[in-house]
Amino acid sequence: MVRLVVDLNRCQGYAQCAFLAPEVFVMHGEEGLLYNPEAEEAQREKLAQASAACPVQAILVDAMDAPAEAVSGER
Amino acid sequence: MNGDGSLERLRREGRIVVVGASLAGLRAAETLRDKGFAGSLTMIGDEPYEPYDRPPLSKQVLLGMAPADSTALPRRRAVDATWRLGVPATGLDMAARRVRLADGDEVPYDRLLIATGVRARPWPREAEAELDGVFVLRTREEGAALARRLADGPKRVFVIGAGFTGSEIASACRERGLSVTVAERGAAPLVGALGGVVGAVAADLQREHGVDLRCGVMVTSLEGDSSGRVRAAHLSDGSTVETDVVVVSLGATRNTEWLAGSGLGAGPRGIACDAGCRAFDIRGIVTDDIYVAGDVARSPHALFGYQFLSLEHWGNAVAQAEIAAHNMISESADRLPHMWVPAFWSSQFGVNIKSVGVPSLGTEIMVPQGTLASRRFIGVYGYQGRVIGAVAFDHARWLPFYQELVETTAPFPPPFPTVDRHPDGQRPMDADFPDPSVPTHGPTVTLSGYSPADRRMTFTPAH
């Protein structure tokens, strides 16, 4: 799975992401954006394109290919 | 610290502890590593999950588009930290520089970042809050539980409080075809954040989308049936609403109880810190080694008369965390002030609402673009002759322009001709915020002793 987050303070609804990765991003209303915060691995390439194409650079995709470093309650 | 090498030692082998493993804590940790901190980093979180994003919980998750456990935050980089998750911090010893944990452990630090955030304010009557079907929404688990219940198709959802979260919940319910009643003590939804003029637009929006909106009423009690399930809500106007799901959306409480008695300037309104994110102790003296970021912080903002603002905003958590992390490992002359211009967004009933500045400080509003009636507009807020904030309803692309007006303390009303020459855009009107003089129950500090040598300060928490 690929994690992503959109800085919706930056997002201005240009909808480039919704064209490039429609399985992940959908416009909701006239300029609102909804996205799936955890996309299928198969979407990684499209996500990279969407992130690069965003005019306000609001999309952050997980920087790590592997799952984020192990996290546990242990010391 | 200058010149004696101690800062270099801290950067190389110091111990930094971050209490609060959510958005602010994670971004601070990443920034520390980015800036070359090579010592040990410990992340302490009361929830048993790695950092996750909360805004989707009231939107995508309630709409059924994404499961509640799918919002883990993407990482900017590896942070190489020791994670203590599911273990709340329970105390702070400022003199010994140790954080106490609920499991009895103590974690020593050289620098501490507090980013414990807020939690949903529960329904004040405990027995009623425990009824099956009564929810709050802040955490992943709360989001999962509410989403599950909405998927079961309740007959009616009853939302208490029409702030942003309550309104978003009502919106998601309507989108799922559920019947919704919203009860709001104020005169309109969003009135506390945006005032009555914009609140009236939000009220129309809710009613148009089929919400049974009741304003100017309080919920006096929740009633359960014999099996402990909520079945009705009683309102101050004497009416009763039958419901099987109640969502309590009464704002947030700051997670500062664990600091009681520590000597840090922490209370129900948050933790006071300076513009560089350094925490104040209760004597009003700034600490050298304790920093604060995110929803739990209160810091003075130069643009707003150095008032201490606490901002429960996603963007503030990120920006303040970055500043705090930078300052934690910098010489005093290299420290940066947190001067982020407040901004937030909300999406409800198909409308994208965004804001910059601090609208609630405004006394007047004008609508230079669009119209209130069309629900597509910019509202500009004025305070003492300057632009103090702006809100956009489906007009987000114009907002950066208004942010610049806030940043440059431009005169209000703005000196340029308004873009659309609609009658309600021509002149300012009363922004109609609720009376701020309602009683509060904040903590106080009392003084004792007569001579300067035995003068003591005691922190008295609110009950």
Coordinates of C-alpha atoms in Angstrom, one line a residue, chain B residues 61-307:
Chain B
V61 CA -14.1 7.5 6.6
L62 CA -17.7 8.4 7.5
L63 CA -18.6 8.4 3.8
G64 CA -17.4 4.8 3.7
M65 CA -14.7 5.7 1.1
A66 CA -11.8 4.7 3.3
P67 CA -11.5 2.5 6.4
A68 CA -10.5 4.3 9.6
D69 CA -7.3 2.4 9.9
S70 CA -6.1 3.5 6.5
T71 CA -5.0 7.1 7.3
A72 CA -1.5 6.4 8.6
L73 CA 0.6 9.5 7.6
P74 CA 3.1 9.2 4.8
R75 CA 6.7 9.7 5.9
R76 CA 9.0 12.3 4.5
R77 CA 12.0 10.3 5.7
A78 CA 13.0 7.6 8.2
V79 CA 13.3 9.0 11.7
D80 CA 15.2 6.2 13.4
A81 CA 13.3 6.6 16.6
T82 CA 12.3 4.4 19.6
W83 CA 8.6 4.3 19.6
R84 CA 6.6 3.9 22.9
L85 CA 3.1 3.6 21.6
G86 CA 0.0 2.9 23.6
V87 CA 1.7 4.3 26.7
P88 CA 0.5 7.7 27.8
A89 CA 2.9 10.1 29.6
T90 CA 1.7 10.6 33.1
G91 CA 4.1 13.1 34.5
L92 CA 7.0 15.4 34.0
D93 CA 9.9 16.1 36.4
M94 CA 11.4 19.3 35.0
A95 CA 14.4 19.4 37.5
A96 CA 15.4 15.8 36.8
R97 CA 14.5 16.1 33.1
R98 CA 12.4 12.9 33.0
V99 CA 9.0 12.0 31.5
R100 CA 7.0 9.5 33.5
L101 CA 5.0 6.9 31.6
A102 CA 1.8 5.1 32.6
D103 CA 3.7 1.8 32.8
G104 CA 6.0 3.2 35.5
D105 CA 8.9 3.7 33.2
E106 CA 10.8 7.0 33.2
V107 CA 12.4 8.5 30.1
P108 CA 15.2 11.0 30.5
Y109 CA 15.7 13.8 28.0
D110 CA 18.0 16.7 27.1
R111 CA 15.3 18.3 25.0
L112 CA 11.6 17.6 25.3
L113 CA 8.9 18.4 22.7
I114 CA 5.3 18.3 23.9
A115 CA 2.8 17.7 21.2
T116 CA 0.0 15.9 23.1
G117 CA -2.8 17.7 21.2
V118 CA -6.4 17.6 22.2
R119 CA -9.2 15.1 22.6
A120 CA -12.9 15.3 22.0
R121 CA -14.8 16.9 24.8
P122 CA -17.1 14.2 26.1
W123 CA -20.8 14.6 26.9
P124 CA -20.6 16.0 30.5
R125 CA -23.1 13.6 32.0
E126 CA -21.1 10.4 32.4
A127 CA -24.0 7.9 32.6
E128 CA -25.5 9.4 29.5
A129 CA -22.2 9.5 27.7
E130 CA -21.8 5.8 28.3
L131 CA -25.1 4.8 26.6
D132 CA -24.7 2.6 23.6
G133 CA -25.0 4.8 20.5
V134 CA -23.4 7.9 21.9
F135 CA -20.1 8.8 20.1
V136 CA -17.4 11.4 20.0
L137 CA -15.1 11.8 17.0
R138 CA -11.4 12.5 17.3
T139 CA -9.4 9.3 17.2
R140 CA -9.1 6.4 14.8
E141 CA -11.0 4.1 17.1
E142 CA -13.8 6.6 17.5
G143 CA -13.9 7.1 13.7
A144 CA -14.1 3.3 13.1
A145 CA -16.9 2.9 15.7
L146 CA -19.0 5.7 14.3
A147 CA -18.5 4.6 10.7
R148 CA -19.5 1.1 11.6
R149 CA -22.7 2.4 13.2
L150 CA -23.6 4.6 10.3
A151 CA -23.1 1.7 7.9
D152 CA -25.8 -0.2 9.9
G153 CA -28.3 2.4 8.8
P154 CA -29.6 4.1 11.9
K155 CA -33.0 5.7 11.8
R156 CA -31.8 9.1 12.9
V157 CA -28.4 10.6 13.8
F158 CA -28.4 13.4 16.3
V159 CA -25.4 15.7 16.3
I160 CA -24.8 17.9 19.3
G161 CA -22.9 21.0 18.2
A162 CA -22.6 22.6 14.8
G163 CA -19.0 23.5 14.6
F164 CA -16.8 22.3 11.8
T165 CA -16.6 18.7 12.9
G166 CA -20.3 18.5 13.8
S167 CA -21.3 20.0 10.5
E168 CA -19.0 17.6 8.5
I169 CA -20.5 14.7 10.3
A170 CA -24.0 15.9 9.5
S171 CA -22.9 16.4 5.9
A172 CA -21.5 12.8 5.6
C173 CA -24.7 11.4 7.1
R174 CA -26.9 13.2 4.6
E175 CA -24.7 12.1 1.8
R176 CA -25.3 8.5 3.0
G177 CA -29.0 9.2 3.0
L178 CA -29.4 9.1 6.8
S179 CA -31.8 11.4 8.6
V180 CA -30.0 13.9 10.7
T181 CA -30.9 16.4 13.5
V182 CA -28.3 19.0 14.5
A183 CA -28.7 20.9 17.8
E184 CA -26.6 24.0 18.2
R185 CA -26.6 26.3 21.2
G186 CA -25.5 29.3 19.1
A187 CA -27.6 31.2 16.5
A188 CA -26.2 29.3 13.6
P189 CA -23.7 26.6 12.6
L190 CA -20.0 27.7 12.5
V191 CA -21.0 31.0 14.3
G192 CA -18.1 30.9 16.7
A193 CA -15.5 30.6 14.0
L194 CA -17.0 32.6 11.2
G195 CA -19.7 34.8 12.8
G196 CA -23.5 35.1 12.2
V197 CA -23.4 36.5 8.6
V198 CA -21.6 33.4 7.3
G199 CA -23.3 31.2 9.9
A200 CA -26.6 32.1 8.3
V201 CA -25.3 30.8 5.0
A202 CA -24.1 27.6 6.7
A203 CA -27.6 27.2 8.2
D204 CA -29.3 27.5 4.8
L205 CA -26.8 25.0 3.4
Q206 CA -27.7 22.5 6.1
R207 CA -31.4 22.9 5.7
E208 CA -31.3 22.7 2.0
H209 CA -29.5 19.4 2.3
G210 CA -32.3 18.0 4.5
V211 CA -30.7 18.5 7.9
D212 CA -33.2 19.1 10.7
L213 CA -31.2 22.0 12.2
R214 CA -32.2 23.4 15.6
C215 CA -30.3 26.5 16.7
G216 CA -30.5 28.4 19.9
V217 CA -31.2 25.2 21.8
M218 CA -29.3 23.1 24.3
V219 CA -29.5 19.4 24.9
T220 CA -30.7 18.9 28.4
S221 CA -30.4 15.1 28.6
L222 CA -30.0 11.9 26.6
E223 CA -32.3 9.1 27.4
G224 CA -31.5 5.4 27.1
D225 CA -33.8 2.4 26.9
S226 CA -33.8 -0.5 29.3
S227 CA -30.9 -2.2 27.5
G228 CA -28.7 0.9 27.8
R229 CA -29.1 2.1 24.2
V230 CA -29.7 5.7 23.5
R231 CA -33.2 6.3 22.3
A232 CA -33.9 10.1 22.6
A233 CA -32.5 13.5 23.2
H234 CA -34.3 16.2 25.2
L235 CA -33.8 19.8 24.3
S236 CA -34.1 23.0 26.2
D237 CA -37.1 24.2 24.2
G238 CA -39.1 21.2 25.6
S239 CA -38.9 19.1 22.4
T240 CA -37.7 15.6 22.2
V241 CA -35.8 14.0 19.3
E242 CA -36.0 10.2 18.9
T243 CA -32.6 8.9 17.8
D244 CA -30.4 5.9 17.8
V245 CA -27.1 7.5 17.2
V246 CA -25.8 10.6 19.1
V247 CA -22.6 12.3 18.1
V248 CA -21.3 14.7 20.7
S249 CA -19.3 17.4 18.9
L250 CA -18.6 20.0 21.5
G251 CA -15.1 20.9 20.6
A252 CA -11.9 19.7 22.2
T253 CA -10.1 19.5 25.5
R254 CA -6.3 20.0 25.7
N255 CA -4.3 17.0 26.8
T256 CA -2.4 18.8 29.6
E257 CA -3.6 17.0 32.7
W258 CA -0.4 14.9 32.8
L259 CA 1.5 18.1 33.4
A260 CA -0.4 19.2 36.5
G261 CA 2.0 20.0 39.3
S262 CA 5.0 19.8 37.0
G263 CA 5.5 23.6 37.2
L264 CA 5.0 24.0 33.5
G265 CA 2.6 26.7 32.4
A266 CA 0.0 24.1 31.2
G267 CA -3.7 24.2 31.8
P268 CA -7.1 23.7 30.1
R269 CA -6.3 26.4 27.5
G270 CA -3.1 24.7 26.5
I271 CA 0.6 25.1 27.1
A272 CA 1.9 28.7 26.8
C273 CA 5.1 29.0 24.8
D274 CA 7.1 31.8 23.2
A275 CA 7.2 32.5 19.5
G276 CA 10.1 30.1 19.3
C277 CA 7.9 27.3 20.8
R278 CA 9.8 27.2 24.1
A279 CA 7.4 26.4 26.9
F280 CA 6.7 28.9 29.8
D281 CA 6.7 27.6 33.3
I282 CA 3.9 28.8 35.7
R283 CA 6.1 31.8 36.8
G284 CA 6.1 33.1 33.2
I285 CA 9.8 32.2 32.7
V286 CA 10.6 30.5 29.5
T287 CA 12.3 27.1 29.7
D288 CA 15.5 26.2 27.8
D289 CA 14.8 22.6 27.1
I290 CA 11.0 22.1 26.8
Y291 CA 9.2 22.9 23.5
V292 CA 5.6 22.8 22.5
A293 CA 3.9 22.3 19.1
G294 CA 0.5 21.7 17.6
D295 CA -3.0 21.9 19.0
V296 CA -1.8 21.9 22.6
A297 CA 0.4 25.0 22.2
R298 CA -0.6 28.6 22.8
S299 CA 1.9 31.1 21.4
P300 CA 2.0 34.8 20.8
H301 CA 1.5 35.9 17.2
A302 CA 3.0 39.1 16.0
L303 CA 0.3 39.7 13.4
F304 CA -2.4 39.6 16.0
G305 CA -1.1 41.9 18.6
Y306 CA 1.1 39.2 20.2
Q307 CA -2.1 37.6 21.5

